[in-house]
Short mmCIF file of N, CA, C and O in Angstrom, two decimals:
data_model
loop_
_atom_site.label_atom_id
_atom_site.label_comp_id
_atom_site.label_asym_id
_atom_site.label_seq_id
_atom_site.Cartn_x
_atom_site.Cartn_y
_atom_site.Cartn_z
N UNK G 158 168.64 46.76 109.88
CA UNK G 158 168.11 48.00 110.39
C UNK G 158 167.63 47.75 111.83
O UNK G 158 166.99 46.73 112.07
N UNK G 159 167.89 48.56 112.69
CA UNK G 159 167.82 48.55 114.24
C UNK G 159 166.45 48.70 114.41
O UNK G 159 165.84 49.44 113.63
N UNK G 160 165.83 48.08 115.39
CA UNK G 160 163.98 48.26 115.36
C UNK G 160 163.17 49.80 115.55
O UNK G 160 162.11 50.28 115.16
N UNK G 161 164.54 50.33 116.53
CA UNK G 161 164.02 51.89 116.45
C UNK G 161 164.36 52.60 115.43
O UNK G 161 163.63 53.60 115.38
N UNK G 162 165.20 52.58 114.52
CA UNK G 162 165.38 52.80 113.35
C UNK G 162 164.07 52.55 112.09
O UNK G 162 163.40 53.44 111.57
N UNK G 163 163.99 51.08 111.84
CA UNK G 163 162.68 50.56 111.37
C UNK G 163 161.76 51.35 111.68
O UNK G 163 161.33 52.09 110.79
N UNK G 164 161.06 51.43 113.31
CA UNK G 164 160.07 51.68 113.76
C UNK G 164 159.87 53.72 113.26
O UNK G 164 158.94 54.25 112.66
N UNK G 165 160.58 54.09 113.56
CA UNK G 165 161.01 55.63 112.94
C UNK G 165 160.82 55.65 111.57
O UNK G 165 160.70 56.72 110.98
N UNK G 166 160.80 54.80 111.12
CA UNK G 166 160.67 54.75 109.29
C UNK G 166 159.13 54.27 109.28
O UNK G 166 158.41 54.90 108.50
N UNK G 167 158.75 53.63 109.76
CA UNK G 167 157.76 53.05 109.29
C UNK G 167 156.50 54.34 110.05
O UNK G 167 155.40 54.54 109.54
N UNK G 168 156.99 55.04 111.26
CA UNK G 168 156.05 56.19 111.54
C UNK G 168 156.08 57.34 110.83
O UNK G 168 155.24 58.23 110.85
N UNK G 169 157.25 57.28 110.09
CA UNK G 169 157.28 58.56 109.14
C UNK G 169 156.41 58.41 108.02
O UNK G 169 155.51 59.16 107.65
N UNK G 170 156.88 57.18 107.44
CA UNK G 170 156.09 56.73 106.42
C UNK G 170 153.89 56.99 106.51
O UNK G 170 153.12 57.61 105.78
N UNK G 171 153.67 56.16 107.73
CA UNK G 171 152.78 56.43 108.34
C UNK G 171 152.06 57.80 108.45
O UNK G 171 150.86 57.73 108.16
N UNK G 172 152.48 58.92 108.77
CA UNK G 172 152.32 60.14 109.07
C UNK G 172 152.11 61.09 107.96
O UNK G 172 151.26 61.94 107.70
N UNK G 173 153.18 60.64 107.42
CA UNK G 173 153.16 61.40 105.63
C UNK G 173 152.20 61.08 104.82
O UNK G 173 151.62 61.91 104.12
N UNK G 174 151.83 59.26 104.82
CA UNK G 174 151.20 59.32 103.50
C UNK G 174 149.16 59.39 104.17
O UNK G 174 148.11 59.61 103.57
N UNK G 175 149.51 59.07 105.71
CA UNK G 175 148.04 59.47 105.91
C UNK G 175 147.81 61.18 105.95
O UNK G 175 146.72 61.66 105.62
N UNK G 176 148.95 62.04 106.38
CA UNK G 176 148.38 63.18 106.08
C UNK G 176 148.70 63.78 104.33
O UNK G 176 148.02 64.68 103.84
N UNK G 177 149.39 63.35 103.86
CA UNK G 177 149.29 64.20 102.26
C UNK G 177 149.69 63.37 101.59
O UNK G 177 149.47 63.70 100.42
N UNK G 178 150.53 61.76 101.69
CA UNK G 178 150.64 61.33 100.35
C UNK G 178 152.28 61.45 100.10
O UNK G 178 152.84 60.53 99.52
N UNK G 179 152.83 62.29 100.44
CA UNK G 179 154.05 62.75 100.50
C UNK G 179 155.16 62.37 101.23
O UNK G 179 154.70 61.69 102.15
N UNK G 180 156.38 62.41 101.35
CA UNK G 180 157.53 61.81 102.64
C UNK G 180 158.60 63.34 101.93
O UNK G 180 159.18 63.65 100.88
N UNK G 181 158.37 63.84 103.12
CA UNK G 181 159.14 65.18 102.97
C UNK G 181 160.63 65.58 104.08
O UNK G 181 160.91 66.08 105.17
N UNK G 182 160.80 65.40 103.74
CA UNK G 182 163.02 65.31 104.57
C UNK G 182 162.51 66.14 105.93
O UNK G 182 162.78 65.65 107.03
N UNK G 183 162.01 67.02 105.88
CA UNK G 183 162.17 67.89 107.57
C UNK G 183 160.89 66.63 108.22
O UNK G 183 160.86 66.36 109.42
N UNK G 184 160.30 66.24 107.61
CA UNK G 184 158.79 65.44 108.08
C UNK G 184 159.68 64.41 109.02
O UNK G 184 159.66 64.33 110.25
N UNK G 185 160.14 63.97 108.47
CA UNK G 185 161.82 62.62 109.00
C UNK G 185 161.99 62.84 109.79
O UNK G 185 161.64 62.21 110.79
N UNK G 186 162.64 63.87 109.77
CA UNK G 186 163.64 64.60 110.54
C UNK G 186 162.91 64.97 112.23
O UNK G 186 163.53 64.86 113.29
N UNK G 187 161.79 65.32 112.11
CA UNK G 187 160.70 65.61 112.99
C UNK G 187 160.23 64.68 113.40
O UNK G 187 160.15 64.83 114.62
N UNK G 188 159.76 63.54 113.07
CA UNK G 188 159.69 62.47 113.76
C UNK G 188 160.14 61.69 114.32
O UNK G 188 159.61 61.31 115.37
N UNK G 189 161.18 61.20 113.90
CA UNK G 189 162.84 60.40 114.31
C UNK G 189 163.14 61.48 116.10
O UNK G 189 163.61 61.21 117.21
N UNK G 190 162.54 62.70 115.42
CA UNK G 190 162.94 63.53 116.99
C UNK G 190 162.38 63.57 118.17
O UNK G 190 162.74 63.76 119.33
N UNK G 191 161.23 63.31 117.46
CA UNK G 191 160.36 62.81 118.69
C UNK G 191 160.35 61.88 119.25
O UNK G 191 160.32 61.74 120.47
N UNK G 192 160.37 60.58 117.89
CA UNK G 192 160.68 58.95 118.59
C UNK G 192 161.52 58.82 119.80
O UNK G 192 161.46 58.22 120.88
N UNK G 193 162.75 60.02 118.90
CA UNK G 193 163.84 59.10 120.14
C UNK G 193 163.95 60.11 121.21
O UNK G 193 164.97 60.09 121.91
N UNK G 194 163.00 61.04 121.45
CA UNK G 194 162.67 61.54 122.78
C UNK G 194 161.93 60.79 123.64
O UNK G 194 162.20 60.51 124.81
N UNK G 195 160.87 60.43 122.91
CA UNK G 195 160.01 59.24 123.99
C UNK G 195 160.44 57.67 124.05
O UNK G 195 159.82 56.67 124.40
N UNK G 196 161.62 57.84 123.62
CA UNK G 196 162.27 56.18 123.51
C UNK G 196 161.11 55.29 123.10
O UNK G 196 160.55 54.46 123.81
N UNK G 197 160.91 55.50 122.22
CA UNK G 197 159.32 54.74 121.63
C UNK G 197 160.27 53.56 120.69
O UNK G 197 161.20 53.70 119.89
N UNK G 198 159.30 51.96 121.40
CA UNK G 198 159.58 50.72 120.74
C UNK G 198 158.89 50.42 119.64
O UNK G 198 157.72 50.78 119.78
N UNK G 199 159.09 49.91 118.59
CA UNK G 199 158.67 49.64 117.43
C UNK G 199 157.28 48.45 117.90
O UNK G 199 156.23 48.54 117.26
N UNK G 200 157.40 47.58 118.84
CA UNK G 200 156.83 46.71 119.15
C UNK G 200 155.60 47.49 119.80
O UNK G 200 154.46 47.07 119.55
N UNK G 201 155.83 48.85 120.81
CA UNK G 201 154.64 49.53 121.32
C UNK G 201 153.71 49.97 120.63
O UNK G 201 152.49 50.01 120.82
N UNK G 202 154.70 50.44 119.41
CA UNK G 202 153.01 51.12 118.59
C UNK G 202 152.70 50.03 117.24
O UNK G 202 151.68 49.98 116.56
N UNK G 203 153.59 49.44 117.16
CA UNK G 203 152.87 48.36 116.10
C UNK G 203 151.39 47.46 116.58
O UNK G 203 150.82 46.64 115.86
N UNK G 204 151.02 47.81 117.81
CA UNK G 204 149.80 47.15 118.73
C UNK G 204 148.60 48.18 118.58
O UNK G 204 147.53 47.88 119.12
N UNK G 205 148.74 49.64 117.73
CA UNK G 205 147.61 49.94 117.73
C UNK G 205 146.88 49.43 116.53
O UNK G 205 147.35 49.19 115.42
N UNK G 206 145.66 49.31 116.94
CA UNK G 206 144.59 48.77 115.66
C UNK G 206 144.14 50.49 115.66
O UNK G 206 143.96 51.12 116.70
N UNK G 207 144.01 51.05 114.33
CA UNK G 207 143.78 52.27 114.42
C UNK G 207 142.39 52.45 113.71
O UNK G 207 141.97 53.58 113.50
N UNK G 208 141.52 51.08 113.26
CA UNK G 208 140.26 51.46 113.14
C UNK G 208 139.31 51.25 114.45
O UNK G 208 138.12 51.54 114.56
N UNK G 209 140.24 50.60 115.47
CA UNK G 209 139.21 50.25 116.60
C UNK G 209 140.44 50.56 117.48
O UNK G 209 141.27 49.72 117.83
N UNK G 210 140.45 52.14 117.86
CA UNK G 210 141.95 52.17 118.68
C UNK G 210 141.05 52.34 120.42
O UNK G 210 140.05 53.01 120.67
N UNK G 211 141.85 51.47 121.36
CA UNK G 211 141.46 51.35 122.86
C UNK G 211 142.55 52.28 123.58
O UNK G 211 143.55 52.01 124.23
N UNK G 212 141.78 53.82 123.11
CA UNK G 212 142.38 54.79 123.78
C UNK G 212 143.16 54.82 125.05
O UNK G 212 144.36 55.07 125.09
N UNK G 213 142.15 54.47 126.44
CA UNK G 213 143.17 54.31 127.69
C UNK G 213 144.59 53.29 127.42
O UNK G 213 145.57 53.57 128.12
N UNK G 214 144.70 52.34 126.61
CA UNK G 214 145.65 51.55 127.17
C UNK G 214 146.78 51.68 125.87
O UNK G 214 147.55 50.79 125.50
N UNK G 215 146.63 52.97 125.33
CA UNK G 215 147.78 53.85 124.44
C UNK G 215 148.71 54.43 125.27
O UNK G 215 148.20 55.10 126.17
N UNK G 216 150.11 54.37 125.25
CA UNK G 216 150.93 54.40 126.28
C UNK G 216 150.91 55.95 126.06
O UNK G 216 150.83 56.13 124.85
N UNK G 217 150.95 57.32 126.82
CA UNK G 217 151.46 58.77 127.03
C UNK G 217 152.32 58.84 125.99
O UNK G 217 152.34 59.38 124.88
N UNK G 218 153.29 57.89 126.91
CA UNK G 218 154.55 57.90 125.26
C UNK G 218 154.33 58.22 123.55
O UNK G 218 154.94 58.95 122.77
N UNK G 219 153.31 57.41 123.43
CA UNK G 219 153.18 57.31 121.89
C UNK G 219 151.89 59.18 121.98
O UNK G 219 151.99 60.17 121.26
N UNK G 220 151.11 58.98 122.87
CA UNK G 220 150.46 60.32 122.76
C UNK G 220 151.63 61.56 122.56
O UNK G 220 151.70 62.41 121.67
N UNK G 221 152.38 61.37 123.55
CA UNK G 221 153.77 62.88 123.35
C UNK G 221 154.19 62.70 122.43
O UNK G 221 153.81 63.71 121.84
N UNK G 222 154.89 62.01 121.53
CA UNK G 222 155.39 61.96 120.73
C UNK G 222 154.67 62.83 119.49
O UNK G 222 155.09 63.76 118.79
N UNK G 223 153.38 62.10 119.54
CA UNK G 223 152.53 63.10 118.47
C UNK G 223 151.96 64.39 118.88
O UNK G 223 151.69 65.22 118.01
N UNK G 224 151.81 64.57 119.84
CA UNK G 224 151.91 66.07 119.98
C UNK G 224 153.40 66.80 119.95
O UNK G 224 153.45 68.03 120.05
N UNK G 225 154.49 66.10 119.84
CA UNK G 225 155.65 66.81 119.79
C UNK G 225 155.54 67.10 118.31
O UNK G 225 155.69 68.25 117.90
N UNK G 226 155.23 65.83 117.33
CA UNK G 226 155.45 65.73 115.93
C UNK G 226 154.64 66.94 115.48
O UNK G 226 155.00 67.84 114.72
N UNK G 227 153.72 66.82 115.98
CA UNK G 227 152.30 68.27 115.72
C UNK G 227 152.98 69.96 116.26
O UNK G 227 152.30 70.88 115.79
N UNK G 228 154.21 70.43 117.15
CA UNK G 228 154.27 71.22 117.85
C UNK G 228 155.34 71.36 116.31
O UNK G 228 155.28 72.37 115.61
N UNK G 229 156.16 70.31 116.03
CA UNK G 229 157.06 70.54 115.27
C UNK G 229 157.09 71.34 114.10
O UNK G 229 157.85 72.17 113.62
N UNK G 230 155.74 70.69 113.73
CA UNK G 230 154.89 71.01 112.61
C UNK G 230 154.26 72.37 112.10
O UNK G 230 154.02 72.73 110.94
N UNK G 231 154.06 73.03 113.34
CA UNK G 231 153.21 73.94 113.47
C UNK G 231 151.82 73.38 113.68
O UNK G 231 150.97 73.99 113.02
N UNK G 232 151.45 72.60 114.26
CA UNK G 232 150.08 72.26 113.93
C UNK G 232 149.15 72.41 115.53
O UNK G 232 147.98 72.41 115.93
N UNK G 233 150.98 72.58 116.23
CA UNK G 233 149.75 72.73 117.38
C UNK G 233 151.10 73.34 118.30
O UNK G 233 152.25 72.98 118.07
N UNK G 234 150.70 74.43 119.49
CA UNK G 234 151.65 75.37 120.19
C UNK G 234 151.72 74.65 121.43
O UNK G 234 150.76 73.96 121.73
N UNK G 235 152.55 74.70 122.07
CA UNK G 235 153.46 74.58 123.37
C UNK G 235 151.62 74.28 124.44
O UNK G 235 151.39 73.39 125.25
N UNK G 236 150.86 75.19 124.05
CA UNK G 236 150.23 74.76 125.06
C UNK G 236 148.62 74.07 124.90
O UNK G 236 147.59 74.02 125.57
N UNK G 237 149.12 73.58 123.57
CA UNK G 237 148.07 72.70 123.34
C UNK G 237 146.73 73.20 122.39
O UNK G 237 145.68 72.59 122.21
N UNK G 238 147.04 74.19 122.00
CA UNK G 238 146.19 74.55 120.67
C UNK G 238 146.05 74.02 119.42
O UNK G 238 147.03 74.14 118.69
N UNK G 239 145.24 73.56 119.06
CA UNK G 239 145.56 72.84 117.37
C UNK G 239 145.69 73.94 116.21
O UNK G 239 144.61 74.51 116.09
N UNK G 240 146.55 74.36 115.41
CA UNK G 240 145.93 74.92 114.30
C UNK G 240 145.96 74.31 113.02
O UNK G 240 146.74 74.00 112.12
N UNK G 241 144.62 74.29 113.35
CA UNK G 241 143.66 73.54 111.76
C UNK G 241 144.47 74.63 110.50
O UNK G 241 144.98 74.35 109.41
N UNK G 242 144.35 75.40 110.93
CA UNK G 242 144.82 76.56 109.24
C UNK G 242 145.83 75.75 109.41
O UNK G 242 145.58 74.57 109.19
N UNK G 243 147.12 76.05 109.80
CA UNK G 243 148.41 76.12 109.52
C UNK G 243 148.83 74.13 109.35
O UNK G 243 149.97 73.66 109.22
N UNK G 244 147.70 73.45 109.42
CA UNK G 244 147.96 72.03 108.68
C UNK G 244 147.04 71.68 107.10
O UNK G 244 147.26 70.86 106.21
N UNK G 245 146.10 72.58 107.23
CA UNK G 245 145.32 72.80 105.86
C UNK G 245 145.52 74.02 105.08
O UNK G 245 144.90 74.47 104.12
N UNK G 246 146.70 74.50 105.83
CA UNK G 246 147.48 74.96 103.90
C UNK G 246 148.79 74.40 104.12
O UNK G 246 149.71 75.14 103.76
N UNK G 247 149.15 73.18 104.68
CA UNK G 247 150.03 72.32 103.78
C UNK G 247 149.46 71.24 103.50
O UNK G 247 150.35 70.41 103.65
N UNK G 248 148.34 70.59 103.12
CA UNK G 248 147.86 69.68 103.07
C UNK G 248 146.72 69.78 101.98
O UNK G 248 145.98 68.89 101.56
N UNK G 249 146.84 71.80 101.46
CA UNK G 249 145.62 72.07 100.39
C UNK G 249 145.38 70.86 99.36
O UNK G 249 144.34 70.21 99.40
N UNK G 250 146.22 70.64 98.60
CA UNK G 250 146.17 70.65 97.98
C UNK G 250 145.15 68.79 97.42
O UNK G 250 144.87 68.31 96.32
N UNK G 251 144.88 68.24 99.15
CA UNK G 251 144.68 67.13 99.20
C UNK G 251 142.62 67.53 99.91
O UNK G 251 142.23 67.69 101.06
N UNK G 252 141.99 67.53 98.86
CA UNK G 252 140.47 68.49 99.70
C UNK G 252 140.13 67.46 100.43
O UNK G 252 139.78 68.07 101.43
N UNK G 253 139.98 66.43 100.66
CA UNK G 253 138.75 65.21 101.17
C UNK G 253 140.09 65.47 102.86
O UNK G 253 139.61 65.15 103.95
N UNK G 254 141.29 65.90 102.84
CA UNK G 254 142.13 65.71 103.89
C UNK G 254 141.33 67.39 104.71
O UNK G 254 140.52 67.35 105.63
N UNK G 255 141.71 68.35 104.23
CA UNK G 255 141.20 69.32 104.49
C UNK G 255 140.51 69.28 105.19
O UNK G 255 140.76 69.48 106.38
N UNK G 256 138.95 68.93 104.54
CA UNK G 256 137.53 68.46 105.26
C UNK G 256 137.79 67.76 106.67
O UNK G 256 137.16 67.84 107.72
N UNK G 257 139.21 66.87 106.26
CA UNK G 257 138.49 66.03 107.50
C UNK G 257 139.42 66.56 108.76
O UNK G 257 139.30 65.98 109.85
N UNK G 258 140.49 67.81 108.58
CA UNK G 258 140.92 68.27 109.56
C UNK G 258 139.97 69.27 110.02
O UNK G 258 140.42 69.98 110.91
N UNK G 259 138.50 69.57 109.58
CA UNK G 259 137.93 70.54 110.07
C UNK G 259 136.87 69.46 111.08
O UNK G 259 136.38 69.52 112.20
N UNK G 260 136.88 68.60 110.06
CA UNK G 260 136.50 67.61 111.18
C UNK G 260 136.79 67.29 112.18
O UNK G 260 135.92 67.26 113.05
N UNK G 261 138.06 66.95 112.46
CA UNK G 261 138.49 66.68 113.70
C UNK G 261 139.59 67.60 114.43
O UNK G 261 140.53 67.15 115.09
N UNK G 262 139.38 68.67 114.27
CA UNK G 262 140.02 69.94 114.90
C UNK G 262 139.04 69.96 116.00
O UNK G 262 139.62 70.36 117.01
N UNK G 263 137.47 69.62 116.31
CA UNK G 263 137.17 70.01 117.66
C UNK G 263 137.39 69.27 118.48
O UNK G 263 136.41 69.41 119.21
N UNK G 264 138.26 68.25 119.09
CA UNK G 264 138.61 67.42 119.76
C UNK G 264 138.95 68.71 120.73
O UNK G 264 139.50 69.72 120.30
N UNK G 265 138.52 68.53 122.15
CA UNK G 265 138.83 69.07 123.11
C UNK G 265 139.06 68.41 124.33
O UNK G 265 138.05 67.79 124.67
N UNK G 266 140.39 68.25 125.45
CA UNK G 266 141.04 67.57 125.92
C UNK G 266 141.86 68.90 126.95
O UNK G 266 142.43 69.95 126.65
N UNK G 267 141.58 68.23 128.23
CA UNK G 267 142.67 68.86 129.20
C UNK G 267 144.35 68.64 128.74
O UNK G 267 145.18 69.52 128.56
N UNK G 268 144.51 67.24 128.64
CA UNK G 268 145.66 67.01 128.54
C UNK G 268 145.99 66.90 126.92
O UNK G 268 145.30 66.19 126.19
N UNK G 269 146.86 67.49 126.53
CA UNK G 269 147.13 68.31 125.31
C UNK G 269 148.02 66.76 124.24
O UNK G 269 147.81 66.58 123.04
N UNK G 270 148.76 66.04 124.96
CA UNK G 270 149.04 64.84 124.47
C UNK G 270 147.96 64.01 124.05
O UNK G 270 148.08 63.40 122.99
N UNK G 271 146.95 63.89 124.71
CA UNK G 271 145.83 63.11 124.14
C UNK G 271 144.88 64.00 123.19
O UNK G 271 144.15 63.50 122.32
N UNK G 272 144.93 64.71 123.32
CA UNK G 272 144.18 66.12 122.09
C UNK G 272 145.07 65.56 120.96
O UNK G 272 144.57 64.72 120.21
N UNK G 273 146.50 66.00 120.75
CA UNK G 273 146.68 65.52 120.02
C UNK G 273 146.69 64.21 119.27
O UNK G 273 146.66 64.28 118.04
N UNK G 274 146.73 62.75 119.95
CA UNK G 274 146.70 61.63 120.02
C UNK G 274 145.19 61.66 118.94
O UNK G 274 145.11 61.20 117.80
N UNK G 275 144.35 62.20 119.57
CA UNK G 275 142.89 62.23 119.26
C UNK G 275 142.66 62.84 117.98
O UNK G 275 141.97 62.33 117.10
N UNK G 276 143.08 63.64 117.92
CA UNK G 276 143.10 64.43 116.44
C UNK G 276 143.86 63.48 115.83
O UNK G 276 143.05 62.69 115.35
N UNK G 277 145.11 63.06 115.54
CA UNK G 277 145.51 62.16 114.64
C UNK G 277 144.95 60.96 114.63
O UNK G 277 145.29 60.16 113.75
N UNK G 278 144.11 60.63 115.49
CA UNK G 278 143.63 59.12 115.16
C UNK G 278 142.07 59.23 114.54
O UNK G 278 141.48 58.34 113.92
N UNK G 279 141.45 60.97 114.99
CA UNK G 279 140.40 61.17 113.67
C UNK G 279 140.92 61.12 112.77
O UNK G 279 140.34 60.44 111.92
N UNK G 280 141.90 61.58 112.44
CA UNK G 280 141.93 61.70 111.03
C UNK G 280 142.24 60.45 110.08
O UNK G 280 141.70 60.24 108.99
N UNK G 281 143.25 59.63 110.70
CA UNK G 281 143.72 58.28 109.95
C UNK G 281 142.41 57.45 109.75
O UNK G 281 142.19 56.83 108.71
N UNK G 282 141.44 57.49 110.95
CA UNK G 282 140.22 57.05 110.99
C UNK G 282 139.41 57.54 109.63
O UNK G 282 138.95 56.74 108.82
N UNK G 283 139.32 58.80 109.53
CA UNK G 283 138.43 59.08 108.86
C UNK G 283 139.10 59.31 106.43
O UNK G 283 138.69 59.50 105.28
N UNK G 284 140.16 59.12 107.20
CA UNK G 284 141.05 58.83 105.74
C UNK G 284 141.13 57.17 105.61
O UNK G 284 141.01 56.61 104.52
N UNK G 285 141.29 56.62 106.56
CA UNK G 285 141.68 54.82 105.91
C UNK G 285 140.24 54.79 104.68
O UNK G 285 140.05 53.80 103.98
#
């Protein structure tokens, strides 16, 4: 398996089971799309420590990507809005996840890549 291949599997994997537990075919599909928009190396993001993540020296790259994965999603619009609803009713059914997207829905950020960046790394934070 090719490392961006790997690395695409192992963020899907990632994404799914910290937000619901689940690995859902469009979820794939949505990520893999993003990866290979930001030509993201398996070796770049395997370097975050995500209980002690050193925000500045997170490459843009890996920030766009997750705000693309989030735009994909519905979870967040073109210009950088999060919507908390429209990721906590696909995620009902998981409450302690819920909670903690109300939690970290107030992340507020000029630049909409790191909003998002920020919101997903509350949350993995506050789920590990």
């Amino acid at each position: 398996m090719r490392a961006a291949n790997l690395w695409s599997f192992v963020f899907v994997i990632f994404i799914a089971s910290v937000m619901s537990g689940e690995l859902h075919p469009e979820m794939v599909k949505m990520a893999q799309d993003c990866l290979k928009e930001y030509n993201l190396e398996e070796n770049e993001v395997n370097k975050l420590q995500w209980d002690n993540i050193d925000f500045p020296s997170v490459k843009d790259d890996i920030k766009c990507a997750t705000k693309c994965f989030f735009e994909k999603s519905k979870y967040m619009d073109s210009a950088g809005n999060f919507n908390a609803d429209s990721a906590k009713k696909d995620f009902e059914s998981d409450k302690k996840l819920v909670q903690i997207i109300d939690e970290c829905k107030v992340m507020e950020y000029d630049n909409s890549c790191e909003k998002a960046f920020r919101i997903l790394a509350c949350v993995v934070q506050k789920k590990m």
